[in-house]
Amino acid sequence: ARPRRARVCRRSPRAGPLEPPVRSAAMGRTDSASAALPWWAVAGLAFALFKHHDGLLDNQHEAAPRHRSSGGGQATSPRPRQLGNFAPESLTASPVASYGAQEPYGAGGPGGAAAPYGTREPYGSQANSQPAAFAAAPGSTDPVLMPVPCLLGLIVPCGNVSVSEAGADVSTPFGVYHIPSKEATRIELREADRSFERYILIFCVTLFVLWVIVTLCAAGSRRRLFRSLEDIAAGRLADDEDYSTDPHPLSPQEKQEHARSRYDPHSEYFIAPGNIYRLLAMSPPSAVGLALWMELAFKAVICLYMQLYLPIMLANNVLQVWEYAGTKSPLWLLANFWNFLAAFTALGALCFIFAGRCAENIRRGAEANLYILTHKEPEGSVRTVHNDDSAHAQPREPSLAATCAEHFWCWTSLGVNTATAFLLQVTMFLNVATFTDQVDHIVVVAVSLHFVLDLDVKIMDSDVALRARYERAVIGLSEETHSRLDCMMRIAALAIALVRLAVPVGLLGIFFLAWRNRTTGQVIGGNPYGSML
């Protein structure tokens, strides 16, 4: 029996002795679930995910069913349940409940029902029966109910506190705080909202200046920054072969095995993983026949359309429902700090993972394109039109048209990978920034975006014969042409750097920017005392 070959994996500093995984006998055939689907089923599944996402957006903002209030026969609409959002005074007389566990503040429930003084009764309860407005009109002498956070019971009274012309006293761990009159409070709140945008700009500029100072002063950070800039200028995507700083470097035999695995089409380190665009680059009409080439070109055009259209439409759906509403109120951040921080951390980690996936997709695609464009079949090699052995062999003659087609489809692959990565990043940030309490919505978005990112690979993997044809063609490119494509690698390196830079910029936008629902008027990050302004 022939001994099994093993794939080489690098050891981590904490790992034990190197235990290379044994290559399974089933690795020679494609047994994934996606391989059993025809290309039209893959396309239909993508459109189904898109429609499901659109339906979630529509259902999210539909009017909730009406119910009967406890006080009589008048039908009222239930209070909106989006977490962390605040509705305008015209819709509800109070802010909407904050993220998750926090109990709702404010006095106005459906129909203007008010909670008793100093309580945190939820809206719609039988106790909230006295109709009252959240805030009196400017110039009125009527008291106003102001929501005051409880902070684990450290502030008394809390909840809906009545503030008259003389103000109100609130007991805190640091002493008694006097809330001024409602008119003075209104002026202070309005000034706080106006000045917070300036503070955000100062904070971002200060943060950037501190990052520059720390990076330039620390020797290690300065060295990494300059090396990254040099890599972008030189078109280097990764230092896979540099093991000088590895505490457990590979032995010469392991390096040789790793280099050999680069030319194994069943290895995860394969030099040129395929997609539908690179398959077309390796399949000119003279080699595969006009009919098969037309079929492949049709699949590539459909894939190109879907990879660009779907993320644009997903982002457009979000922008049709939500609009930019300035910066988040500092009072909103204080009132919802812990719950917002938990959601921000979890969704921010999802953005980091997704950005890393996009950068890896660009890197592997660029390396595969570079290998195809800088290698050719040796002189005297032949290629068959059909898979059977009785087919007539034809010499490999890369004409000018075939060479132009290779460059066109490889550049198309790089352009689609780069554009899709940026579009999916923008779509992901928009969905996270407008995230409410519907977890299934953000899960469907993440799954659909990940599906779109690998759509070109899945279409090629749906046909085992096409995958095998591509792998044989790539393995046959054993002679280097000595042509240089530094421009392609520089573009890929710059795109990877921008994708990674988009993560902290997007997270700052998620943290500071407010969004208003065009239909309901609810504001994510709105001032909880907005009705007093």
Coordinates of C-alpha atoms in Angstrom, one line a residue:
A1 CA 0.0 0.0 0.0
R2 CA 1.2 3.5 -0.8
P3 CA 2.0 5.5 2.3
R4 CA -0.3 8.4 3.0
R5 CA 1.0 11.9 2.5
A6 CA 0.6 14.5 5.3
R7 CA 0.0 18.1 5.1
V8 CA 2.4 20.4 7.0
C9 CA 1.1 22.7 9.6
R10 CA 3.1 25.3 11.5
R11 CA 3.5 24.9 15.2
S12 CA 2.4 27.5 17.6
P13 CA 4.6 28.5 20.6
R14 CA 2.2 26.7 23.0
A15 CA 1.7 23.6 20.9
G16 CA 3.3 20.4 21.6
P17 CA 5.2 18.2 19.1
L18 CA 4.2 18.6 15.5
E19 CA 1.4 16.2 14.6
P20 CA 0.7 16.6 10.9
P21 CA -2.9 15.7 10.0
V22 CA -3.3 12.5 8.0
R23 CA -4.7 13.1 4.5
S24 CA -8.0 11.4 4.2
A25 CA -8.7 9.1 1.3
A26 CA -11.8 11.1 0.6
M27 CA -9.9 14.3 0.0
G28 CA -9.5 13.4 -3.7
R29 CA -13.2 14.0 -4.3
T30 CA -15.4 17.0 -3.6
D31 CA -17.9 15.9 -1.0
S32 CA -19.0 19.3 0.4
A33 CA -22.7 20.2 0.4
S34 CA -22.1 23.1 -2.0
A35 CA -20.7 20.7 -4.6
A36 CA -24.1 18.9 -4.9
L37 CA -25.9 22.1 -5.8
P38 CA -26.0 23.3 -9.5
W39 CA -25.0 26.8 -10.2
W40 CA -28.6 28.0 -10.7
A41 CA -29.5 26.6 -7.2
V42 CA -26.7 28.6 -5.7
A43 CA -28.0 31.7 -7.4
G44 CA -31.5 31.1 -6.3
L45 CA -30.4 30.6 -2.7
A46 CA -28.6 33.9 -2.8
F47 CA -31.7 35.7 -4.0
A48 CA -33.8 33.9 -1.4
L49 CA -31.5 35.2 1.3
F50 CA -31.8 38.7 -0.1
K51 CA -35.6 38.6 -0.2
H52 CA -35.6 37.2 3.3
H53 CA -33.5 40.1 4.5
D54 CA -35.8 42.6 2.7
G55 CA -38.8 41.0 4.3
L56 CA -37.2 41.3 7.8
L57 CA -36.7 45.0 7.2
D58 CA -40.3 45.5 6.1
N59 CA -41.7 43.5 9.0
Q60 CA -39.5 45.3 11.4
H61 CA -41.1 48.7 10.8
E62 CA -44.7 47.6 10.2
A63 CA -47.3 48.9 12.6
A64 CA -47.8 46.5 15.5
P65 CA -51.2 45.0 16.1
R66 CA -53.5 47.2 18.2
H67 CA -54.8 46.1 21.5
R68 CA -57.3 47.3 24.1
S69 CA -56.0 49.4 27.0
S70 CA -56.9 48.4 30.6
G71 CA -58.9 51.6 31.2
G72 CA -61.7 51.2 28.7
G73 CA -62.6 50.5 25.1
Q74 CA -60.3 52.8 23.2
A75 CA -57.8 50.9 21.1
T76 CA -54.2 52.0 21.4
S77 CA -51.1 50.9 19.7
P78 CA -48.5 49.3 21.9
R79 CA -45.3 51.0 22.7
P80 CA -42.4 50.4 20.3
R81 CA -40.0 47.8 21.6
Q82 CA -36.8 48.6 19.7
L83 CA -34.0 48.6 22.3
G84 CA -32.0 51.7 22.9
N85 CA -34.0 53.9 20.6
F86 CA -36.1 56.9 21.4
A87 CA -39.3 57.9 19.6
P88 CA -40.2 61.5 18.8
E89 CA -42.8 63.3 20.9
S90 CA -45.4 63.0 18.1
L91 CA -45.4 59.2 18.3
T92 CA -44.9 58.6 22.0
A93 CA -44.5 61.0 24.8
S94 CA -41.4 59.3 26.2
P95 CA -38.2 57.6 25.2
V96 CA -38.3 54.0 24.3
A97 CA -36.8 51.5 26.6
S98 CA -33.1 51.2 26.7
Y99 CA -31.0 48.2 25.8
G100 CA -32.1 44.9 27.3
A101 CA -32.3 44.7 31.0
Q102 CA -32.8 48.4 31.8
E103 CA -36.4 49.3 32.7
P104 CA -38.0 52.1 30.7
Y105 CA -37.9 55.7 31.8
G106 CA -40.2 58.4 31.0
A107 CA -43.8 59.2 31.8
G108 CA -45.7 58.8 28.6
G109 CA -47.0 55.5 27.4
P110 CA -49.7 54.8 24.8
G111 CA -52.2 57.5 24.8
G112 CA -50.1 59.7 27.0
A113 CA -50.4 57.6 30.1
A114 CA -47.9 58.7 32.8
A115 CA -46.2 56.7 35.5
P116 CA -46.5 57.8 39.1
Y117 CA -44.0 60.2 40.5
G118 CA -40.6 58.6 41.3
T119 CA -41.5 55.1 40.0
R120 CA -40.4 52.9 37.1
E121 CA -43.7 51.4 36.2
P122 CA -43.7 50.0 32.7
Y123 CA -45.9 51.5 30.1
G124 CA -49.3 50.0 29.6
S125 CA -49.7 48.9 33.2
Q126 CA -52.8 49.6 35.2
A127 CA -51.0 52.0 37.4
N128 CA -50.3 54.3 34.5
S129 CA -53.8 55.7 34.2
Q130 CA -53.5 59.4 34.6
P131 CA -53.0 61.1 31.3
A132 CA -50.0 63.6 31.4
A133 CA -47.5 64.8 28.9
F134 CA -43.8 64.1 29.3
A135 CA -42.8 67.7 29.1
A136 CA -44.8 70.9 29.3
A137 CA -44.7 73.4 26.6
P138 CA -42.1 76.3 26.9
G139 CA -43.5 79.0 29.2
S140 CA -45.9 76.7 31.0
T141 CA -45.9 76.5 34.8
D142 CA -47.0 72.9 35.0
P143 CA -44.4 70.4 36.4
V144 CA -42.6 68.1 34.0
L145 CA -41.7 64.5 34.5
M146 CA -38.0 63.9 33.9
P147 CA -36.5 60.3 33.5
V148 CA -33.7 59.9 36.0
P149 CA -31.6 56.7 35.9
C150 CA -31.5 54.6 39.1
L151 CA -27.9 53.3 38.7
L152 CA -28.5 50.2 40.8
G153 CA -30.6 52.1 43.3
L154 CA -27.9 54.6 44.1
I155 CA -30.0 57.6 43.0
V156 CA -33.3 58.4 44.9
P157 CA -35.8 59.2 43.6
C158 CA -35.4 57.8 40.2
G159 CA -37.5 56.9 37.2
N160 CA -40.1 59.5 36.4
V161 CA -39.2 62.5 38.7
S162 CA -41.5 65.6 38.7
V163 CA -39.6 68.8 38.2
S164 CA -41.5 72.0 39.0
E165 CA -40.4 75.6 38.5
A166 CA -38.5 75.4 41.8
G167 CA -36.6 72.3 40.6
A168 CA -36.2 69.0 42.4
D169 CA -33.6 67.4 44.8
V170 CA -32.1 64.0 44.0
S171 CA -30.0 62.1 46.5
T172 CA -26.8 60.5 45.1
P173 CA -23.8 58.8 46.7
F174 CA -21.9 62.1 46.4
G175 CA -24.6 64.2 48.1
V176 CA -27.8 65.9 47.1
Y177 CA -28.0 67.2 43.6
H178 CA -30.5 69.9 42.8
I179 CA -32.2 69.7 39.4
P180 CA -32.9 73.3 38.3
S181 CA -36.1 74.6 36.9
K182 CA -37.4 73.0 33.7
E183 CA -36.5 76.1 31.7
A184 CA -32.9 76.1 32.9
T185 CA -32.8 72.3 32.4
R186 CA -34.0 72.8 28.8
I187 CA -31.3 75.3 28.1
E188 CA -28.6 73.1 29.6
L189 CA -29.8 70.0 27.6
R190 CA -29.9 72.0 24.3
E191 CA -26.4 73.3 24.9
A192 CA -25.1 69.8 25.8
D193 CA -26.4 68.4 22.5
R194 CA -24.8 71.2 20.5
S195 CA -21.4 71.0 22.2
F196 CA -21.2 67.2 22.1
E197 CA -20.5 67.1 18.3
R198 CA -17.6 69.5 18.9
Y199 CA -16.3 67.2 21.7
I200 CA -16.5 64.2 19.4
L201 CA -14.4 65.9 16.8
I202 CA -11.8 66.9 19.4
F203 CA -11.8 63.4 20.8
C204 CA -11.2 61.8 17.4
V205 CA -8.4 64.2 16.4
T206 CA -6.8 63.8 19.8
L207 CA -7.0 60.0 19.5
F208 CA -5.4 60.1 16.1
V209 CA -2.6 62.4 17.3
L210 CA -1.9 60.2 20.3
W211 CA -1.8 57.1 18.0
V212 CA 0.7 58.8 15.8
I213 CA 2.9 59.9 18.7
V214 CA 2.9 56.4 20.3
T215 CA 3.6 54.7 17.0
L216 CA 6.5 57.0 16.2
C217 CA 8.0 56.9 19.7
A218 CA 7.8 53.2 20.2
A219 CA 10.6 51.4 18.3
G220 CA 8.6 48.3 17.6
S221 CA 5.4 50.1 16.5
R222 CA 7.5 52.5 14.3
R223 CA 9.3 49.5 12.7
R224 CA 6.0 47.8 12.0
L225 CA 4.4 50.9 10.5
F226 CA 7.3 51.6 8.1
R227 CA 7.5 47.9 7.2
S228 CA 3.8 48.0 6.3
L229 CA 4.2 51.0 4.1
E230 CA 7.2 49.3 2.4
D231 CA 5.1 46.2 1.9
I232 CA 2.4 48.2 0.2
A233 CA 4.9 50.0 -2.0
A234 CA 6.6 46.8 -3.0
G235 CA 3.3 44.8 -3.4
R236 CA 4.1 42.3 -0.7
L237 CA 0.9 40.8 0.8
A238 CA 2.3 38.6 3.5
D239 CA 5.6 37.4 5.0
D240 CA 4.7 33.7 4.8
E241 CA 8.3 32.6 4.2
D242 CA 9.9 34.8 6.9
Y243 CA 10.4 32.6 9.9
S244 CA 13.2 34.5 11.5
T245 CA 11.0 35.7 14.4
D246 CA 9.2 32.4 14.9
P247 CA 10.2 30.8 18.2
H248 CA 9.5 27.4 16.6
P249 CA 10.7 27.7 13.0
L250 CA 10.1 25.0 10.5
S251 CA 12.9 22.6 9.8
P252 CA 14.2 22.3 6.2
Q253 CA 12.3 19.1 5.7
E254 CA 9.1 20.8 6.9
K255 CA 9.7 23.8 4.7
Q256 CA 10.1 21.4 1.7
E257 CA 6.9 19.6 2.5
H258 CA 5.1 22.9 2.8
A259 CA 6.4 24.1 -0.5
R260 CA 5.3 20.8 -2.1
S261 CA 1.8 21.2 -0.6
R262 CA 1.5 24.5 -2.5
Y263 CA 1.2 22.5 -5.7
D264 CA -1.3 20.0 -4.3
P265 CA -4.8 21.0 -5.4
H266 CA -6.4 19.3 -2.4
S267 CA -4.2 21.2 0.0
E268 CA -5.4 24.2 1.9
Y269 CA -2.1 25.9 0.9
F270 CA -2.7 25.4 -2.8
I271 CA -0.9 28.1 -4.8
A272 CA -3.9 29.2 -6.9
P273 CA -7.4 28.4 -5.4
G274 CA -10.0 28.7 -8.1
N275 CA -13.1 30.7 -8.7
I276 CA -15.3 31.1 -11.8
Y277 CA -13.2 34.1 -13.1
R278 CA -9.9 32.3 -12.9
L279 CA -11.5 29.2 -14.4
L280 CA -12.4 31.3 -17.4
A281 CA -8.8 32.7 -17.5
M282 CA -7.6 29.1 -17.8
S283 CA -10.2 28.0 -20.3
P284 CA -10.0 29.8 -23.6
P285 CA -12.5 28.8 -26.3
S286 CA -9.7 27.1 -28.3
A287 CA -9.1 24.7 -25.4
V288 CA -12.5 23.9 -24.1
G289 CA -14.8 24.6 -27.1
L290 CA -17.1 27.5 -27.7
A291 CA -20.2 26.0 -26.2
L292 CA -18.6 25.3 -22.8
W293 CA -16.8 28.7 -22.8
M294 CA -20.2 30.4 -23.4
E295 CA -21.7 28.5 -20.5
L296 CA -18.8 29.5 -18.2
A297 CA -18.9 33.1 -19.3
F298 CA -22.7 33.2 -18.6
K299 CA -22.1 31.9 -15.1
A300 CA -19.3 34.5 -14.5
V301 CA -21.5 37.4 -15.6
I302 CA -24.3 36.2 -13.3
C303 CA -21.9 35.8 -10.4
L304 CA -20.4 39.3 -11.1
Y305 CA -23.9 40.8 -11.1
M306 CA -24.9 39.1 -7.9
Q307 CA -21.7 39.9 -6.0
L308 CA -22.1 43.6 -6.8
Y309 CA -25.8 44.0 -6.8
L310 CA -26.7 42.1 -3.5
P311 CA -24.5 44.1 -1.1
I312 CA -25.5 47.4 -2.8
M313 CA -29.2 46.5 -2.4
L314 CA -28.7 45.4 1.2
A315 CA -27.1 48.7 2.1
N316 CA -29.7 50.6 0.1
N317 CA -32.5 48.8 2.1
V318 CA -30.9 50.0 5.4
L319 CA -30.6 53.6 4.1
Q320 CA -34.2 53.6 2.9
V321 CA -35.3 52.9 6.5
W322 CA -32.7 54.8 8.4
E323 CA -31.2 58.2 7.9
Y324 CA -28.2 60.0 9.5
A325 CA -29.3 62.0 12.6
G326 CA -26.1 63.6 13.8
T327 CA -24.1 62.3 16.8
K328 CA -25.4 60.2 19.7
S329 CA -26.4 62.2 22.8
P330 CA -24.0 61.8 25.7
L331 CA -27.1 61.4 28.0
W332 CA -28.2 58.5 25.8
L333 CA -24.7 56.9 26.1
L334 CA -24.8 57.4 29.9
A335 CA -28.3 56.0 30.3
N336 CA -27.6 52.9 28.1
F337 CA -23.9 52.6 28.7
W338 CA -23.5 49.0 29.9
N339 CA -26.1 47.4 27.6
F340 CA -24.8 49.4 24.6
L341 CA -21.2 48.5 25.5
A342 CA -22.1 44.8 25.6
A343 CA -23.9 45.0 22.2
F344 CA -21.1 47.1 20.8
T345 CA -18.4 44.7 21.9
A346 CA -20.2 41.6 20.5
L347 CA -21.0 43.2 17.2
G348 CA -17.6 44.9 17.0
A349 CA -16.0 41.5 17.3
L350 CA -18.2 40.3 14.4
C351 CA -17.0 43.2 12.3
F352 CA -13.3 42.3 13.1
I353 CA -13.9 38.7 12.0
F354 CA -15.6 39.8 8.9
A355 CA -12.9 42.3 8.0
G356 CA -10.2 39.6 8.4
R357 CA -12.2 37.3 6.1
C358 CA -12.4 40.0 3.5
A359 CA -8.7 40.7 3.7
E360 CA -7.8 37.0 3.4
N361 CA -10.1 36.7 0.4
I362 CA -8.3 39.6 -1.4
R363 CA -4.8 38.2 -0.5
R364 CA -5.5 34.6 -1.7
G365 CA -7.2 35.9 -4.9
A366 CA -4.3 38.2 -5.7
E367 CA -1.7 35.5 -5.2
A368 CA -3.7 33.1 -7.4
N369 CA -4.0 35.7 -10.1
L370 CA -0.3 36.5 -10.0
Y371 CA 0.6 32.9 -10.3
I372 CA -1.6 32.4 -13.4
L373 CA -0.4 35.5 -15.1
T374 CA 3.3 34.8 -14.5
H375 CA 3.4 31.1 -15.4
K376 CA 2.8 29.2 -18.6
E377 CA 2.8 25.6 -19.8
P378 CA 6.2 24.4 -20.9
E379 CA 6.9 24.0 -24.6
G380 CA 5.5 20.8 -26.2
S381 CA 2.6 20.4 -23.7
V382 CA -0.8 19.5 -24.9
R383 CA -4.3 20.1 -23.7
T384 CA -7.5 18.1 -24.5
V385 CA -10.9 19.4 -25.3
H386 CA -12.8 16.6 -23.5
N387 CA -12.2 14.6 -20.4
D388 CA -12.0 11.2 -22.0
D389 CA -8.7 9.7 -23.1
S390 CA -9.9 9.4 -26.8
A391 CA -10.0 13.1 -27.3
H392 CA -7.6 14.7 -29.7
A393 CA -4.8 16.5 -28.1
Q394 CA -4.0 20.1 -29.1
P395 CA -0.8 22.0 -28.6
R396 CA -0.8 24.8 -26.1
E397 CA -0.6 27.9 -28.2
P398 CA -1.3 31.0 -26.1
S399 CA -2.4 33.5 -28.8
L400 CA -2.8 37.2 -28.2
A401 CA -6.5 36.8 -27.6
A402 CA -6.0 34.0 -25.0
T403 CA -3.4 36.2 -23.2
C404 CA -5.7 39.2 -23.2
A405 CA -8.5 37.0 -21.9
E406 CA -6.3 35.7 -19.0
H407 CA -5.4 39.2 -18.0
F408 CA -9.0 40.4 -18.3
W409 CA -10.5 37.7 -16.1
C410 CA -7.7 37.8 -13.5
W411 CA -8.1 41.6 -13.2
T412 CA -11.8 41.1 -13.0
S413 CA -11.4 38.6 -10.2
L414 CA -9.2 41.1 -8.3
G415 CA -11.6 44.0 -8.9
V416 CA -14.6 42.0 -7.8
N417 CA -12.9 40.7 -4.7
T418 CA -11.8 44.2 -3.7
A419 CA -15.2 45.9 -4.5
T420 CA -17.1 43.1 -2.8
A421 CA -14.9 43.4 0.3
F422 CA -15.6 47.2 0.7
L423 CA -19.3 46.9 -0.1
L424 CA -19.8 44.1 2.4
Q425 CA -17.9 46.1 5.0
V426 CA -20.1 49.1 4.5
T427 CA -23.2 46.9 4.6
M428 CA -22.1 45.2 7.7
F429 CA -21.4 48.5 9.5
L430 CA -24.8 50.0 8.5
N431 CA -26.6 46.9 9.8
V432 CA -24.7 46.9 13.0
A433 CA -25.2 50.7 13.5
T434 CA -28.9 50.3 13.1
F435 CA -29.2 47.1 15.1
T436 CA -32.1 47.0 17.4
D437 CA -33.4 43.9 19.3
Q438 CA -33.9 41.5 16.4
V439 CA -31.0 39.1 16.6
D440 CA -32.3 37.0 13.7
H441 CA -32.0 40.0 11.5
I442 CA -28.3 40.6 12.1
V443 CA -27.6 36.8 11.9
V444 CA -29.3 36.6 8.4
V445 CA -27.3 39.6 7.3
A446 CA -24.0 38.1 8.4
V447 CA -24.7 34.8 6.8
S448 CA -25.9 36.3 3.5
L449 CA -22.8 38.6 3.4
H450 CA -20.5 35.7 4.0
F451 CA -22.3 33.7 1.3
V452 CA -21.9 36.6 -1.2
L453 CA -18.2 36.9 -0.4
D454 CA -17.5 33.3 -1.6
L455 CA -20.1 33.1 -4.3
D456 CA -17.5 32.9 -7.1
V457 CA -15.9 29.9 -5.5
K458 CA -19.2 28.2 -4.8
I459 CA -20.3 28.4 -8.4
M460 CA -17.1 26.7 -9.6
D461 CA -17.3 24.1 -6.8
S462 CA -20.8 23.3 -7.8
D463 CA -19.4 21.3 -10.8
V464 CA -16.8 18.7 -9.9
A465 CA -15.7 18.4 -13.5
L466 CA -15.0 22.1 -13.8
R467 CA -13.0 22.1 -10.6
A468 CA -10.9 19.2 -11.8
R469 CA -10.3 20.9 -15.1
Y470 CA -9.1 24.0 -13.4
E471 CA -6.8 22.2 -11.1
R472 CA -5.2 20.2 -14.0
A473 CA -4.7 23.5 -15.9
V474 CA -3.0 25.2 -12.9
I475 CA -0.7 22.3 -12.2
G476 CA 0.4 22.4 -15.8
L477 CA 1.7 26.0 -15.4
S478 CA 5.2 25.0 -14.4
E479 CA 7.3 27.5 -16.4
E480 CA 7.7 31.0 -15.2
T481 CA 7.3 33.8 -17.7
H482 CA 9.4 36.3 -15.8
S483 CA 6.7 39.0 -16.3
R484 CA 6.2 41.4 -13.5
L485 CA 2.8 42.5 -12.2
D486 CA 3.8 44.8 -9.4
C487 CA 0.8 47.0 -10.0
M488 CA -1.7 44.2 -9.3
M489 CA 0.1 43.4 -6.0
R490 CA 0.3 47.0 -4.9
I491 CA -3.4 47.4 -5.5
A492 CA -4.2 44.3 -3.5
A493 CA -1.8 45.3 -0.6
L494 CA -3.4 48.8 -0.5
A495 CA -6.9 47.2 -0.5
I496 CA -6.1 44.9 2.3
A497 CA -4.7 47.8 4.4
L498 CA -7.8 49.9 3.7
V499 CA -10.1 47.0 4.7
R500 CA -8.3 46.6 8.0
L501 CA -8.3 50.4 8.6
A502 CA -12.1 50.5 7.9
V503 CA -12.7 48.5 11.1
P504 CA -11.7 51.1 13.7
V505 CA -13.2 53.9 11.6
G506 CA -16.5 52.0 11.3
L507 CA -16.5 51.2 15.1
L508 CA -16.1 54.9 15.9
G509 CA -19.0 55.6 13.6
I510 CA -21.1 52.9 15.3
F511 CA -20.3 54.4 18.7
F512 CA -20.9 58.1 18.0
L513 CA -23.3 58.4 15.1
A514 CA -27.1 58.5 15.6
W515 CA -29.7 57.1 13.2
R516 CA -33.3 58.1 12.7
N517 CA -36.0 55.8 11.4
R518 CA -37.7 57.4 8.4
T519 CA -41.0 55.6 9.1
T520 CA -41.4 55.7 12.9
G521 CA -39.1 58.6 13.7
Q522 CA -37.3 56.6 16.4
V523 CA -33.7 57.7 16.9
I524 CA -30.8 55.4 17.9
G525 CA -28.7 57.5 20.2
G526 CA -31.3 60.3 20.6
N527 CA -31.5 62.5 23.6
P528 CA -33.7 60.8 26.2
Y529 CA -34.9 64.3 27.2
G530 CA -35.6 65.3 23.7
S531 CA -39.2 66.3 24.5
M532 CA -37.9 69.0 26.8
L533 CA -35.8 70.7 24.2

